[in-house]
Short mmCIF file of C-alpha atoms in Angstrom, two decimals:
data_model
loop_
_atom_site.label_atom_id
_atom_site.label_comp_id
_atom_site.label_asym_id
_atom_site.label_seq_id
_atom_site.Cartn_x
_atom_site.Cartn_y
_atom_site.Cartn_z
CA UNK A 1 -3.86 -48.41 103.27
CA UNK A 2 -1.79 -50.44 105.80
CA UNK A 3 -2.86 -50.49 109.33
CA UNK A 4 -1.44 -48.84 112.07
CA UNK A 5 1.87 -50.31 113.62
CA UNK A 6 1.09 -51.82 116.62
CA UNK A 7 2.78 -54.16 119.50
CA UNK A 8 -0.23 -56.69 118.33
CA UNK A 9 0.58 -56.95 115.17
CA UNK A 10 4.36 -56.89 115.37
CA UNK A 11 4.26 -60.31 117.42
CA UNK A 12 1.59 -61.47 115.13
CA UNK A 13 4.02 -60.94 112.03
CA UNK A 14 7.32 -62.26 114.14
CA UNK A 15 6.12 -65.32 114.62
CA UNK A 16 4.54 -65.86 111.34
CA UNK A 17 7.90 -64.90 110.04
CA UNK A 18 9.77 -66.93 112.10
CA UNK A 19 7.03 -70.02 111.33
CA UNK A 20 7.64 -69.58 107.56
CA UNK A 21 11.31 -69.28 107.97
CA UNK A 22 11.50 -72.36 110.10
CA UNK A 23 9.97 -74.34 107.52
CA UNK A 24 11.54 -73.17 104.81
CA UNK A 25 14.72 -75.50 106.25
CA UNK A 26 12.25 -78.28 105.91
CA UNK A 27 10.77 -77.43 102.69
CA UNK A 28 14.51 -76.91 101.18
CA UNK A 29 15.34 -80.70 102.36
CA UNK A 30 12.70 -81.95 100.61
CA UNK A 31 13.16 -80.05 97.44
CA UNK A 32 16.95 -81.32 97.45
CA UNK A 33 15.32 -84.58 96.73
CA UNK A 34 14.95 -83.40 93.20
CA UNK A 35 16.98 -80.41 92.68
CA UNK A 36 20.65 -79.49 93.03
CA UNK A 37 21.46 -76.18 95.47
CA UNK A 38 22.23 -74.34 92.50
CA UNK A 39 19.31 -74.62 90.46
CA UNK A 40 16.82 -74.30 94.10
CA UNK A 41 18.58 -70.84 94.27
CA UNK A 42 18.14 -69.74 90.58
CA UNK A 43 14.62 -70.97 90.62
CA UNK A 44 13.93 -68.99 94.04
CA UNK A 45 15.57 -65.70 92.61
CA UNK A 46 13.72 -65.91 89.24
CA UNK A 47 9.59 -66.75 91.41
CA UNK A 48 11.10 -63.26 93.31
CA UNK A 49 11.82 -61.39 90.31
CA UNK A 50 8.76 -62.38 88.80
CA UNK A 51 6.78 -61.54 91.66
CA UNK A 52 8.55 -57.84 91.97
CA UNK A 53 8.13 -57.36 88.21
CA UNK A 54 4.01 -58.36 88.67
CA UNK A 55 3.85 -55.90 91.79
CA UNK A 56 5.53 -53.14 89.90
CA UNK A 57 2.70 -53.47 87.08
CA UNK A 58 -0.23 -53.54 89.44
CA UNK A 59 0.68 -50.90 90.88
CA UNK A 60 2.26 -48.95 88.26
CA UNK A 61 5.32 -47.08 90.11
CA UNK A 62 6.67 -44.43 89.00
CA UNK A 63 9.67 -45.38 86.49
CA UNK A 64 12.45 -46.47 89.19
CA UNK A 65 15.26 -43.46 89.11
CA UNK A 66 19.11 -43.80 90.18
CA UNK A 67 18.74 -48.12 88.84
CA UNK A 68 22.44 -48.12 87.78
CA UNK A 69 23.30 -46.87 91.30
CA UNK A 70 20.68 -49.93 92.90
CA UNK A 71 22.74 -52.26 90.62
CA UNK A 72 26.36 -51.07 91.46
CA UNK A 73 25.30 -51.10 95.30
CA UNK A 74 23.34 -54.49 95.59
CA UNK A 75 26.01 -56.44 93.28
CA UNK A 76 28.24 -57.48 96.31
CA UNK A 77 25.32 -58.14 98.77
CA UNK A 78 23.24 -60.43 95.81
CA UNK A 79 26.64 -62.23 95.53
CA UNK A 80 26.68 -62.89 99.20
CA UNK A 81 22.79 -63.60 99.13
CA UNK A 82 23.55 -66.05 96.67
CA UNK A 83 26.50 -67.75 98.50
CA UNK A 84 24.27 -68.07 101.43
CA UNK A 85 21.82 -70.04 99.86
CA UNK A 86 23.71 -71.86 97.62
CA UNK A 87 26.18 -73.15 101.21
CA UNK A 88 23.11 -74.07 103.14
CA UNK A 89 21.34 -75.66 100.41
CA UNK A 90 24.52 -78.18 99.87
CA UNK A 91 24.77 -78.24 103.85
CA UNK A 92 21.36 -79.58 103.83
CA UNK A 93 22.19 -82.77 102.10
CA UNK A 94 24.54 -84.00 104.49
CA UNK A 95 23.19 -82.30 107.96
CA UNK A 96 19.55 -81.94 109.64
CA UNK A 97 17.30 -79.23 109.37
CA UNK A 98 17.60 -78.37 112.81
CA UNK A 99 21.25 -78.46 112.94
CA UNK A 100 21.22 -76.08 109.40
CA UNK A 101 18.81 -73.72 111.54
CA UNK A 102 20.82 -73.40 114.45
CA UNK A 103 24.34 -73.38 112.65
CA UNK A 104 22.63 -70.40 110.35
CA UNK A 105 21.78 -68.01 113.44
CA UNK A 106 25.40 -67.19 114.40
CA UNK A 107 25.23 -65.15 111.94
CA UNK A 108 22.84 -62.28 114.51
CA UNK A 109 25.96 -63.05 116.43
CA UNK A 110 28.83 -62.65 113.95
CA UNK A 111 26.95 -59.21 112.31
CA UNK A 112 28.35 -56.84 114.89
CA UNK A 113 31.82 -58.66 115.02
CA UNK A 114 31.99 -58.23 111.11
CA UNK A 115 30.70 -54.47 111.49
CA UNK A 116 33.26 -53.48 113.70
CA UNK A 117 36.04 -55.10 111.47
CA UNK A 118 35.16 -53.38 108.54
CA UNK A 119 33.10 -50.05 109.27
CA UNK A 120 34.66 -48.97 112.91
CA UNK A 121 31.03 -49.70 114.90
CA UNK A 122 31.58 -49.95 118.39
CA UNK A 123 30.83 -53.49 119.74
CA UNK A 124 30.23 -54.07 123.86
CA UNK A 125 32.56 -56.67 125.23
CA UNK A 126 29.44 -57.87 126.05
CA UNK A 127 28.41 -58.90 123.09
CA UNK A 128 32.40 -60.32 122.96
CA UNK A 129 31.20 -63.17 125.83
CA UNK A 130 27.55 -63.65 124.20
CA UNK A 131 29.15 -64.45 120.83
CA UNK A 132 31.73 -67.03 122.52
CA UNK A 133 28.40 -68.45 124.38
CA UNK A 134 26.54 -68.94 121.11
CA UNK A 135 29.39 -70.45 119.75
CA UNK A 136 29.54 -72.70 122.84
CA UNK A 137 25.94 -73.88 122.27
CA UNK A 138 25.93 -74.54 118.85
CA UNK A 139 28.94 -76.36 119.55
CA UNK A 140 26.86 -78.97 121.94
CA UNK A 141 24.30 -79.05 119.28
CA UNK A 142 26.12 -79.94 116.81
CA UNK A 143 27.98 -82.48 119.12
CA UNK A 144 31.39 -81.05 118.49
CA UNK A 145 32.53 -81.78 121.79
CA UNK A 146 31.46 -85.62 121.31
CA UNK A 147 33.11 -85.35 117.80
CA UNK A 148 36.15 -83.98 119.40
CA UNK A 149 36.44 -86.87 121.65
CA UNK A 150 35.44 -89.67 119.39
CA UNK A 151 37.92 -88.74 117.20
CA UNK A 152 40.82 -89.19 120.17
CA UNK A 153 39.11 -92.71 120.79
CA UNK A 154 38.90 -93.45 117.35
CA UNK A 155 35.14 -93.41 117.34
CA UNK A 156 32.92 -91.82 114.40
CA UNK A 157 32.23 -87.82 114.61
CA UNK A 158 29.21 -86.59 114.45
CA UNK A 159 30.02 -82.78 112.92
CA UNK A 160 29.98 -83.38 109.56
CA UNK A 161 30.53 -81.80 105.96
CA UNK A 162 27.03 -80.22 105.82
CA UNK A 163 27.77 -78.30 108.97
CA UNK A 164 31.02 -77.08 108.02
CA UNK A 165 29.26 -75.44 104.62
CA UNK A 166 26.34 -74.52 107.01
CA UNK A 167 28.86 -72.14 108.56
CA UNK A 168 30.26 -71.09 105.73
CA UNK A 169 26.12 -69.70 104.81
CA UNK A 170 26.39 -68.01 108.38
CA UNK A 171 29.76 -65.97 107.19
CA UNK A 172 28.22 -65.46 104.07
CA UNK A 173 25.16 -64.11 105.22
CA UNK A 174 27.09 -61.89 107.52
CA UNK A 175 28.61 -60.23 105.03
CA UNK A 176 25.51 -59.78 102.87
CA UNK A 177 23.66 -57.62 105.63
CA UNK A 178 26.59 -55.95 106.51
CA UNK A 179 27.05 -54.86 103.18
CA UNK A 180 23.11 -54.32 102.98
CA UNK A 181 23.69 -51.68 105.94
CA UNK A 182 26.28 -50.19 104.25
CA UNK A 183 24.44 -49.80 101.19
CA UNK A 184 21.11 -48.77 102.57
CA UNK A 185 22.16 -45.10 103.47
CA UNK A 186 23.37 -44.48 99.78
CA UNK A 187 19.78 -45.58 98.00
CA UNK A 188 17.85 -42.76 97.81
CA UNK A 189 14.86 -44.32 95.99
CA UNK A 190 14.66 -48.04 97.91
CA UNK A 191 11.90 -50.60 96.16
#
């Protein structure tokens, strides 16, 4: 039995979360030492399937009912789950970790943005200005401004490739939990 929800343990598991997740951005640098994005992604995908396969043994569910409606509705958001990892792995070659963690954030930003494109959710203006601050900031991390200059005094940038395909895993994963939103109220048995 799992214990009670508590304020406690919330903050306990937030920051363990956000510990793990910060050094997964590490970890993934390293391991591009010896593997291509590609096959890191595959490899991750297969330990989880593996891992979900062992659970569902132990603990012997009951056989999983509706799993051609799962499929159809987590097609789209795997494909953007994959994109995602596959644009920040390759963005990790050529830019830092902490650039890759910061550039990968916009997407809490871009997910209301995207929501009110496509599904009609109301979004604050508000939220309008925060989005153009975030963008602001990761702009002066990423030294965009400098690289803006440099390039009218002919000096070298310092935005690079890796960034640019570290935004493209923002947009990416922007879609995929939009889509995951979308498809959560249509699962009737979730895993």
């Amino acid at each position: 039995m799992l214990p009670a929800p508590t304020k406690r343990l919330a903050i306990l598991e937030l920051a363990i979360g956000g510990m793990i997740w910060g050094f997964g951005f590490s970890a993934t640098k390293w391991v591009l030492d010896f593997l291509g994005p590609v096959t890191q992604t595959l490899i991750r995908f297969l330990l989880v399937f593996l891992i979900v396969l062992v659970g569902d043994l132990i603990f012997r569910r009951k056989v999983f009912k509706g799993l051609a409606v799962l499929l159809r509705l987590s097609f789209l958001p795997g494909i953007f789950l994959s994109a995602t990892l596959i644009l920040q792995n390759v963005g990790l070659r050529y830019t830092t970790a902490t650039k890759s963690a910061f550039i990968t954030t916009l997407y809490v930003v871009f997910v209301p943005i995207v929501d009110r494109i496509i599904f009609g959710q109301k979004v604050k203006w508000l939220h309008y200005a925060l989005v153009g601050l975030a963008l602001v900031g990761t702009a002066l991390i990423c030294g965009t401004f400098e690289s803006l200059l440099a390039s009218s005094t002919g000096q070298e940038s310092t935005w690079n490739i890796g960034d640019l395909f570290t935004l493209g895993c923002a947009i990416a994963a922007t879609f995929q939990i939009c889509l995951i939103g979308a498809s959560a109220k249509k699962i009737e048995y979730p895993l």
